[in-house]
mmCIF file of C-alpha atoms in Angstrom:
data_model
loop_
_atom_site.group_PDB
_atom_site.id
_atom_site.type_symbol
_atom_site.label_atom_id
_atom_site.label_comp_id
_atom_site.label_asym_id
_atom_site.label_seq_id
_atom_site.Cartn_x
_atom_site.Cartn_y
_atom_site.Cartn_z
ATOM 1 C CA UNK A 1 0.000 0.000 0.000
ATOM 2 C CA UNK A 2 2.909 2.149 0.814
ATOM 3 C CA UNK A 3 4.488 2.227 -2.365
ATOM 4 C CA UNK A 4 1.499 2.420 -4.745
ATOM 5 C CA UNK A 5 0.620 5.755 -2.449
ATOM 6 C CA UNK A 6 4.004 6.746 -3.390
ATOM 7 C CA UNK A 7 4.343 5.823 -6.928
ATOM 8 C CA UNK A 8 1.146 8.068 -8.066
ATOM 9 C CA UNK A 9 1.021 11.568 -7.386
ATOM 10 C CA UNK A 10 -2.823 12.357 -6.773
ATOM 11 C CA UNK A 11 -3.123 9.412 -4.735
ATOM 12 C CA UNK A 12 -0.370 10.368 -2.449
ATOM 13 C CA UNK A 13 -2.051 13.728 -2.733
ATOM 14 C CA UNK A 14 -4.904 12.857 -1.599
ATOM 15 C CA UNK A 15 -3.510 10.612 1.310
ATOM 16 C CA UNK A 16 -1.973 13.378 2.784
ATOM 17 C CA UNK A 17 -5.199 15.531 3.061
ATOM 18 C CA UNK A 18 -6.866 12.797 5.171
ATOM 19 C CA UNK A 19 -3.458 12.810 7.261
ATOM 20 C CA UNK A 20 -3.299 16.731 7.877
ATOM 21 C CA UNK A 21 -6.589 16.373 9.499
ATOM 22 C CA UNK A 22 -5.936 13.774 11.900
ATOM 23 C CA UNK A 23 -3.884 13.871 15.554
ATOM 24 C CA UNK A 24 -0.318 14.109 14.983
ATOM 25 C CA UNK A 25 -0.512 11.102 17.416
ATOM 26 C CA UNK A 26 -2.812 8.869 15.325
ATOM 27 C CA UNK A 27 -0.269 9.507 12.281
ATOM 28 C CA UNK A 28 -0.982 12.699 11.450
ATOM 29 C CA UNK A 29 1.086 15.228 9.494
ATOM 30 C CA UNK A 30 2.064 18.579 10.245
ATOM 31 C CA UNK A 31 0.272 21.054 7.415
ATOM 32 C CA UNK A 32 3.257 23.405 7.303
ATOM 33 C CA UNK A 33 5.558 20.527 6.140
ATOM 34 C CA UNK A 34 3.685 18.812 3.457
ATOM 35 C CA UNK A 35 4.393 19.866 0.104
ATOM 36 C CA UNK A 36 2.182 21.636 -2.207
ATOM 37 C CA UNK A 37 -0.131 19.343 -5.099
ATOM 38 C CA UNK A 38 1.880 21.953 -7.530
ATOM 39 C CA UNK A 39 4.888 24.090 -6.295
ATOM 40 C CA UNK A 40 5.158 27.118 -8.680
ATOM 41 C CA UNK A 41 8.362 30.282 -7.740
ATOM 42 C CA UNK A 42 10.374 32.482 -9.577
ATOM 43 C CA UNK A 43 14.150 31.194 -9.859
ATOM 44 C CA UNK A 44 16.252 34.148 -9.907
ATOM 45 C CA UNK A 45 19.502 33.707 -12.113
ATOM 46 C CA UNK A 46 22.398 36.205 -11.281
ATOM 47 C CA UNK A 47 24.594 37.236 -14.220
ATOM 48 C CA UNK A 48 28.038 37.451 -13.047
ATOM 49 C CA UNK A 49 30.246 40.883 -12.586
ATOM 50 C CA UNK A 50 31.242 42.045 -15.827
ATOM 51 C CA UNK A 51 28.343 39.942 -17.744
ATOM 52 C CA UNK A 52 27.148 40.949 -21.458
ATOM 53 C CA UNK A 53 25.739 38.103 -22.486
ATOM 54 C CA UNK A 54 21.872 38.720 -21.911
ATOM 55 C CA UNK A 55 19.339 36.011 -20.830
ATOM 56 C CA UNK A 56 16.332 36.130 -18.664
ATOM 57 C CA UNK A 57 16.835 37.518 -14.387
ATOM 58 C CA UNK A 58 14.699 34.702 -13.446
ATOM 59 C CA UNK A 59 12.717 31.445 -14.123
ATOM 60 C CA UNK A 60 9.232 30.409 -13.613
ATOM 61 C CA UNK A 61 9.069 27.063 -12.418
ATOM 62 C CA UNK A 62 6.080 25.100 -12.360
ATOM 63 C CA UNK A 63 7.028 21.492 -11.323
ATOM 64 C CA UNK A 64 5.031 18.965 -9.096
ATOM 65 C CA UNK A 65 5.651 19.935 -5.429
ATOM 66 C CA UNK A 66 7.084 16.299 -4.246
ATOM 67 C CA UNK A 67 10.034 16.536 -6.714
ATOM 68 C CA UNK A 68 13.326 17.136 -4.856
ATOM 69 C CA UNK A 69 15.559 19.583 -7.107
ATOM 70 C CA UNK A 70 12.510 22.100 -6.961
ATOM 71 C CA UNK A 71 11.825 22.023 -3.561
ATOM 72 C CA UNK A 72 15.618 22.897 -2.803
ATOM 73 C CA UNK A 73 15.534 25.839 -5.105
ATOM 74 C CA UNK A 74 11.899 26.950 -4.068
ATOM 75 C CA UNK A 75 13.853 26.987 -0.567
ATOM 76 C CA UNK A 76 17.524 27.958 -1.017
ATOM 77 C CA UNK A 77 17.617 29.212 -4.506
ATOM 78 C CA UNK A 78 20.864 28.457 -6.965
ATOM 79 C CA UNK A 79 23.391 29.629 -3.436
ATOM 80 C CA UNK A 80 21.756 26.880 -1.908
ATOM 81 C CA UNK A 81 21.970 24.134 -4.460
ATOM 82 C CA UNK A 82 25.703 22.335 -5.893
ATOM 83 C CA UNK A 83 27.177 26.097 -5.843
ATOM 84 C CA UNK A 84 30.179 25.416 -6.595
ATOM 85 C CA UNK A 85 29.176 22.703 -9.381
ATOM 86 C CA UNK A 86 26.558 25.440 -10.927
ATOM 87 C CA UNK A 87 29.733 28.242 -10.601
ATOM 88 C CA UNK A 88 32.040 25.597 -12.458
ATOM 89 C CA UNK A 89 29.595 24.655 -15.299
ATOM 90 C CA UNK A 90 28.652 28.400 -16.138
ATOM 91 C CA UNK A 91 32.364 29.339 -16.121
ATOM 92 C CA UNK A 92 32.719 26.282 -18.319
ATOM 93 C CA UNK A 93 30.070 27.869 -21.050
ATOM 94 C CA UNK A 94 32.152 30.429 -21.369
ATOM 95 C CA UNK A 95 35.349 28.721 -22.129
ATOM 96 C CA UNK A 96 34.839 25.422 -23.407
ATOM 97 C CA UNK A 97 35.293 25.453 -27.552
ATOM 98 C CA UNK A 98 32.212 25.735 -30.098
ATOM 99 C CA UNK A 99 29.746 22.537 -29.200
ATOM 100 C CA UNK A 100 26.582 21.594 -27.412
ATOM 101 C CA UNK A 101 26.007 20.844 -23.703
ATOM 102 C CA UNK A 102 24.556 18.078 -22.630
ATOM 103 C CA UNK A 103 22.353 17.244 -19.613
ATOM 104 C CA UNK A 104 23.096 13.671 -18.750
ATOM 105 C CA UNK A 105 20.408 12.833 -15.593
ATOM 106 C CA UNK A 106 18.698 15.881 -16.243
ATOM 107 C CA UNK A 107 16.065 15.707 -14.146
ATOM 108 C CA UNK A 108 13.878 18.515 -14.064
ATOM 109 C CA UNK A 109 16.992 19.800 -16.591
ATOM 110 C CA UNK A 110 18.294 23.300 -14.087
ATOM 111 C CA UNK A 111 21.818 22.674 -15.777
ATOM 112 C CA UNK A 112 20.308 22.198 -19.373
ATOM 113 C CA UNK A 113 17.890 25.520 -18.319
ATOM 114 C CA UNK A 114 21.164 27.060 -17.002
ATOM 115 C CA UNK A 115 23.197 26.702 -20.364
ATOM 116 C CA UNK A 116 19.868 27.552 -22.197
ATOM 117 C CA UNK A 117 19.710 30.821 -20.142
ATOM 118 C CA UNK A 118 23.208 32.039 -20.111
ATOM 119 C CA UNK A 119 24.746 31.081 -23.369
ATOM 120 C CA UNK A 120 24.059 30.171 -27.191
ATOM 121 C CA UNK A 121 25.022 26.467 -27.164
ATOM 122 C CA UNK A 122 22.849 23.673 -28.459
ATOM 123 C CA UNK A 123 21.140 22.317 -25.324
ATOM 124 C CA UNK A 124 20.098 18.301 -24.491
ATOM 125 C CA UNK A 125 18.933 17.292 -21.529
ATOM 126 C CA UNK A 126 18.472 13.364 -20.807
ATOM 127 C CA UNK A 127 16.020 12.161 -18.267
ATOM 128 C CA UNK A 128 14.045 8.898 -18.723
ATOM 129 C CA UNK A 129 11.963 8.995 -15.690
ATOM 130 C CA UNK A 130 8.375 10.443 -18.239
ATOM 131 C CA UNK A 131 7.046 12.705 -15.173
ATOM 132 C CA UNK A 132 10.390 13.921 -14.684
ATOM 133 C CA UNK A 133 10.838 14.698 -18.507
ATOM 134 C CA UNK A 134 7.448 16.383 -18.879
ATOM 135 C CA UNK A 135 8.602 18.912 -15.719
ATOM 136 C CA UNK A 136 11.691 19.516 -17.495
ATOM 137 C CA UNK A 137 9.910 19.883 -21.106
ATOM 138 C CA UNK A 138 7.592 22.553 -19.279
ATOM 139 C CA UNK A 139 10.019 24.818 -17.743
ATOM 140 C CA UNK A 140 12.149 24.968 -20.920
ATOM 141 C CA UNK A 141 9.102 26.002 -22.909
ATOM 142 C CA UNK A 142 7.165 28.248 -19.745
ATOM 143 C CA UNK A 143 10.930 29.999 -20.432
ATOM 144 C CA UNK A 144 11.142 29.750 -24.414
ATOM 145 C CA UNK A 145 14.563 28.353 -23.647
ATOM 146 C CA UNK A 146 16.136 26.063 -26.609
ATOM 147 C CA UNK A 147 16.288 23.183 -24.759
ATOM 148 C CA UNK A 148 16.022 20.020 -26.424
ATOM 149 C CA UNK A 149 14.364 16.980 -23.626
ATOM 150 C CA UNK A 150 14.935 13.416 -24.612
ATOM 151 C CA UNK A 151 13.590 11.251 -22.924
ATOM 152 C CA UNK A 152 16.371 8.527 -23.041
ATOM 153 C CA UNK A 153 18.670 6.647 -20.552
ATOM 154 C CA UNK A 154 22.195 6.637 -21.327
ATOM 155 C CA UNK A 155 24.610 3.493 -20.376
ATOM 156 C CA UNK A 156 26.535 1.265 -22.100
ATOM 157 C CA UNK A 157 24.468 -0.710 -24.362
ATOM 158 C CA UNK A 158 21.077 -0.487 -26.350
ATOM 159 C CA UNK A 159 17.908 -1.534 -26.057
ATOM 160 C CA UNK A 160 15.526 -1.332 -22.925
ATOM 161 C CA UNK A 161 15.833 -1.627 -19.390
ATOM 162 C CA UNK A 162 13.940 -1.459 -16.049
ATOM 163 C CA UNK A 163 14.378 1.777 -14.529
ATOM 164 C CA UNK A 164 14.216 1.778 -10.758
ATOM 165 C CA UNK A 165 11.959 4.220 -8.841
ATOM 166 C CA UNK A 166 13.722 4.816 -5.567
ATOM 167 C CA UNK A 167 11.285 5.581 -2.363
ATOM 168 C CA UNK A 168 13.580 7.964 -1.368
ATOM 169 C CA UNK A 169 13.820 10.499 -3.692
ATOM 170 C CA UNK A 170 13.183 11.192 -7.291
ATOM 171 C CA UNK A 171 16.905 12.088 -7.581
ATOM 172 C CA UNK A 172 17.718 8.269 -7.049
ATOM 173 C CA UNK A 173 16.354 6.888 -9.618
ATOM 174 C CA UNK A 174 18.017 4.623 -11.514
ATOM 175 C CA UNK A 175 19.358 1.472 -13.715
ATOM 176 C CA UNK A 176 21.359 0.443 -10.760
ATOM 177 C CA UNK A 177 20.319 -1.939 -8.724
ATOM 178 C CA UNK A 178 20.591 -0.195 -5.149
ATOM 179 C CA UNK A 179 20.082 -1.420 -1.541
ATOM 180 C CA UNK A 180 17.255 1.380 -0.528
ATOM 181 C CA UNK A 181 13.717 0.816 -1.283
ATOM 182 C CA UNK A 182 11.891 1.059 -4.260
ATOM 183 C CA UNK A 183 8.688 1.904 -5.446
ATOM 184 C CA UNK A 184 8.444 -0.107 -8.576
ATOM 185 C CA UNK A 185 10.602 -0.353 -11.751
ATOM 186 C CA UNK A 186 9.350 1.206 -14.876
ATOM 187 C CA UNK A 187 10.748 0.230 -19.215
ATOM 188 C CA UNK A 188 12.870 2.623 -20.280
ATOM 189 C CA UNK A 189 15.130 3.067 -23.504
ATOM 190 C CA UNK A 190 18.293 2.940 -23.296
ATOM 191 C CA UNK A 191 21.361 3.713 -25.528
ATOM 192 C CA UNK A 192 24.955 4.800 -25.580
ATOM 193 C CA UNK A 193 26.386 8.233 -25.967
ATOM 194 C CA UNK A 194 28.533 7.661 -28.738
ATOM 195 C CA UNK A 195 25.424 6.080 -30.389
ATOM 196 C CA UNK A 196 23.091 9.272 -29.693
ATOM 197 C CA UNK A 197 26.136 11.125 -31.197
ATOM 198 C CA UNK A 198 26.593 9.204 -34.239
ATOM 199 C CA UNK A 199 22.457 10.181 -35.020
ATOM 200 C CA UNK A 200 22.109 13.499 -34.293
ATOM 201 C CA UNK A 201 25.827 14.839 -35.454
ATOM 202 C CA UNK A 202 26.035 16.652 -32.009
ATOM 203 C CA UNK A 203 29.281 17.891 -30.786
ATOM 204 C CA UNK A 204 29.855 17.822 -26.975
ATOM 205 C CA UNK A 205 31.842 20.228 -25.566
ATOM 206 C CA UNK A 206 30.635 20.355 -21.631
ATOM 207 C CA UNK A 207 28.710 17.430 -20.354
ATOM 208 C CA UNK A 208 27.325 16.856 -16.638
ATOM 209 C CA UNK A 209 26.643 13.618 -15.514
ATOM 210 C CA UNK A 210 24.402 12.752 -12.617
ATOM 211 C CA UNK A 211 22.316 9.251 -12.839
ATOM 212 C CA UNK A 212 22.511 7.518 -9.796
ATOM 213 C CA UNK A 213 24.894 5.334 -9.350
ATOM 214 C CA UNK A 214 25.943 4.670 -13.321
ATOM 215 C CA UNK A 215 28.323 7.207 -14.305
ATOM 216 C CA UNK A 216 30.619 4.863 -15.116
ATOM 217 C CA UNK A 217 28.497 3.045 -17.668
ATOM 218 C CA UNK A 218 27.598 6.569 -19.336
ATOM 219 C CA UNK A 219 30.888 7.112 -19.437
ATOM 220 C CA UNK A 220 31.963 3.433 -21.082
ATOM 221 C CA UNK A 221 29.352 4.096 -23.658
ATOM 222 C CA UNK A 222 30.669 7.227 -25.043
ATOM 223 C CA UNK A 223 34.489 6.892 -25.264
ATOM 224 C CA UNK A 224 33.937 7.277 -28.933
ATOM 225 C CA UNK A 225 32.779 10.922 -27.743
ATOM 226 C CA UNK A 226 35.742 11.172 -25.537
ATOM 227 C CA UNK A 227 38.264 10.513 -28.274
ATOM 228 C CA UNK A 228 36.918 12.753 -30.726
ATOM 229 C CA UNK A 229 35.330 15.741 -28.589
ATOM 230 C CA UNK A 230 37.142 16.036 -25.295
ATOM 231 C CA UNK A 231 34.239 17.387 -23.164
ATOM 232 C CA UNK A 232 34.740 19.022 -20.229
ATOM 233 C CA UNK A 233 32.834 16.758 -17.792
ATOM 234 C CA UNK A 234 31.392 17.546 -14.616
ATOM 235 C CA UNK A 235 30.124 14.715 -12.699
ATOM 236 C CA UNK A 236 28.746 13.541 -9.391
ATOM 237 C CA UNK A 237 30.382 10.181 -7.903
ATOM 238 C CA UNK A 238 28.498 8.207 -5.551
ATOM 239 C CA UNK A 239 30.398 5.808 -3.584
ATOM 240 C CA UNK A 240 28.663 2.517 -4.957
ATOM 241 C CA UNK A 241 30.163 -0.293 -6.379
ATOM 242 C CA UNK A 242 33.314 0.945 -7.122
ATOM 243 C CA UNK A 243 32.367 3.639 -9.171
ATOM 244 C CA UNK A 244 35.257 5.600 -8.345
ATOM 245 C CA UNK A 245 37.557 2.930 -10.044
ATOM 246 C CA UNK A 246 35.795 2.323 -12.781
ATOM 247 C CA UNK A 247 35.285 5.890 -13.447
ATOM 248 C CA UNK A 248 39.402 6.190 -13.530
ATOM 249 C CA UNK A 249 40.400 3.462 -15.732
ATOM 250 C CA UNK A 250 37.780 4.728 -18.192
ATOM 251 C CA UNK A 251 39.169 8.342 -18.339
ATOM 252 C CA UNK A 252 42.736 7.941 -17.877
ATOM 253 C CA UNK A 253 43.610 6.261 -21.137
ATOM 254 C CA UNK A 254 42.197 9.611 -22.466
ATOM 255 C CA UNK A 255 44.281 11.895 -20.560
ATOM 256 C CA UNK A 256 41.741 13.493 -18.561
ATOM 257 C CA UNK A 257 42.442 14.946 -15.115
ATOM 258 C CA UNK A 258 40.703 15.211 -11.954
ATOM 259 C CA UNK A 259 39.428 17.773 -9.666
ATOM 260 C CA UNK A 260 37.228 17.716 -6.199
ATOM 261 C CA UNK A 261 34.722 20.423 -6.588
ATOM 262 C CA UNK A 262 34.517 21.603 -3.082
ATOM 263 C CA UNK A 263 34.875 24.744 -1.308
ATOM 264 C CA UNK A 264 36.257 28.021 -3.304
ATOM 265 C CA UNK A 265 37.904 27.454 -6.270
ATOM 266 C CA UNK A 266 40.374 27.306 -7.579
ATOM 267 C CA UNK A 267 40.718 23.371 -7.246
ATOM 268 C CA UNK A 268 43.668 21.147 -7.351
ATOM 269 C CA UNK A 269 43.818 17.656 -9.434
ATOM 270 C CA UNK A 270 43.655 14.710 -7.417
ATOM 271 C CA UNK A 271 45.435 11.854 -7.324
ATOM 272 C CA UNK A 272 42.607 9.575 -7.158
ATOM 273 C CA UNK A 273 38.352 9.863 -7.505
ATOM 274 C CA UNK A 274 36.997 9.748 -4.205
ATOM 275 C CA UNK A 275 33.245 9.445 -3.573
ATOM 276 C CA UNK A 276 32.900 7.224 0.055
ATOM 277 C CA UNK A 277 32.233 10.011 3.165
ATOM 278 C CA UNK A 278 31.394 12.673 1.006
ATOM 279 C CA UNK A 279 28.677 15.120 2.080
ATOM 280 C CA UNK A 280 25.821 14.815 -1.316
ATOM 281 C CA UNK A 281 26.878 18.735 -2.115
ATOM 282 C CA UNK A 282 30.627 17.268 -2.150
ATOM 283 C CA UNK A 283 30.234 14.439 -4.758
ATOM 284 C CA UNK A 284 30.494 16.659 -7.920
ATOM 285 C CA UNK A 285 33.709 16.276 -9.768
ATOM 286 C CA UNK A 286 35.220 18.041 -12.862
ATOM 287 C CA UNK A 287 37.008 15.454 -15.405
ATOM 288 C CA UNK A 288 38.924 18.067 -18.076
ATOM 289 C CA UNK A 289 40.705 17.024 -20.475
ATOM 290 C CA UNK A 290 43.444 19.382 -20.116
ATOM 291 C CA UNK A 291 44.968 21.115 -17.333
ATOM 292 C CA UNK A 292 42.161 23.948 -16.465
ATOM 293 C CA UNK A 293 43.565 27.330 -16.956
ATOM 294 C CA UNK A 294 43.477 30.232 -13.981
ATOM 295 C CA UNK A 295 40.635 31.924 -16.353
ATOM 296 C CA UNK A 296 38.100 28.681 -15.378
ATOM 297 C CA UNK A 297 38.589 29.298 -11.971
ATOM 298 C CA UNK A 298 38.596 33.198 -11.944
ATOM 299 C CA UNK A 299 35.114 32.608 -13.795
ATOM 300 C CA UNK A 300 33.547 30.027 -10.985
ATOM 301 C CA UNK A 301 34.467 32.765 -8.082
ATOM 302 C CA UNK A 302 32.704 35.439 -10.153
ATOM 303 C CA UNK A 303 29.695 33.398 -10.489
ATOM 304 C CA UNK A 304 29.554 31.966 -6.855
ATOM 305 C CA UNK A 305 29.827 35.582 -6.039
ATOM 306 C CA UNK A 306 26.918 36.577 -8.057
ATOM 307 C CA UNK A 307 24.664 33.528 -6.148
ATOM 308 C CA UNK A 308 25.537 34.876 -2.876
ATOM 309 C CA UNK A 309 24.902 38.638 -4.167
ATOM 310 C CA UNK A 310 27.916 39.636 -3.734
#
């Protein structure tokens, strides 16, 4: 009973207006922290010191009030929300070489609307979970941002596959096969990078990767990409499975580097990927394939500056 109250959205709804008006002591909730049916706020988006490059102040977000990225931004806006991951990948627009940006694990797609609102790339944003997709599809188009949503898994082979829906959070869903609870498993399609690539001609040129768990099998099915495109990468490393090993044998025949996004910039390379203790705002990583110049850097404090209105 549990999890089909959790797997559809009007049930759980309506589950949790019979529970706000019972005793807290019969299993009652607390009004003032249940989420609303529909969660709807403006998103401001700060445009760095020295900034020419136009784009909205702010987005309207209309997204379904369970969903997790939302309700964090609703709440703590971009300062509050992978700062120094959203600092990295905007200074990253503005360097990286002609090419699109893709999404990978979009979920409601705030990186894909990000690159959409601050610069004049070609935009993709992957996210197979279909609720998840539709929020994304809305904002881009509530926005008239050029944001491209396809609703695709990437991994290392083609075909179809069960996607898990984590009890948890919708941030956790995935093709991995966790130990936290589930809610039920939904068909999804699945393909590789390099195979997407090969279709649609796109050229990659900054690429974040967040999908639970199987980074390292996004990553195995685009090496093709790798080779020809050398994205700059940012990516968020969960300690699972030995996904920080996997993750280094891929990239290091490639010559990529490195570097713990965490705290004020700049960042070091490290020796090794690390993912086991981290704090979830302290699992995003930047793989570049070069050395990252002073000007990256110098462009991520300028942005983190502008979140915290400084």
């Amino acid at each position: 009973m549990s999890a089909f109250v959790r797997r559809y959205p009007a049930v759980r709804y309506a589950t949790r207006q019979i529970r706000i008006r019972l005793p807290q002591r019969l299993g009652g909730l607390d009004p003032a922290h249940v989420p609303p049916r529909v969660r709807h706020f403006e998103l401001a988006l700060p445009a760095r010191s020295g900034w020419a490059g136009g784009g909205p102040a702010a987005l309207a977000v209309t997204a379904p009030g369970d969903l997790r990225v939302p309700r964090r931004l609703h709440h703590g806006g971009l300062a509050g929300y992978e700062p120094e991951a959203t600092a990295c990948f905007l200074a990253l627009l503005e360097h990286a070489r002609p090419g699109s940006v893709l999404d990978i694990g979009a979920n409601v797609g705030l990186y894909a609307a990000l690159a959409a609102a601050r610069g004049r790339r070609r935009v993709f944003a992957f996210e197979p979970t279909p609720q998840t997709a539709a929020t994304a599809r809305a904002i881009a188009a509530d926005n008239g941002l050029d944001v491209e949503v396809v609703q695709l898994a990437l991994s290392n082979h083609s075909g179809t596959a069960a996607l898990r829906l984590s009890a948890a959070a919708d941030t956790a869903n995935s093709l991995a096969c966790g130990p936290g609870p589930q809610i039920g498993r939904i068909p999804v399609t699945v393909d590789t990078l390099s195979h997407w690539r090969e279709r649609t001609g796109a050229h990659p040129a900054v690429v974040k990767v967040d999908t639970a768990a199987t980074e390292p099998d996004v990553i195995a099915g685009g090496l093709e990409v790798l080779r020809r495109c050398r994205p700059w990468i940012l990516c968020e490393v969960r300690p699972h499975n030995g996904v920080e090993q996997r993750l280094m044998a891929l990239l290091e025949p490639f010559g990529y580097r490195w570097y713990h996004l965490s705290g004020e910039p700049p960042y070091t390379p490290s020796p090794m990927i690390g993912g086991a203790g981290a704090a979830h705002r302290d699992r995003m990583w930047l793989f570049a394939p070069e050395a990252v110049p002073e000007r990256v850097w110098r462009l991520a404090r300028a942005w983190r500056a502008a979140f915290a209105g400084r």
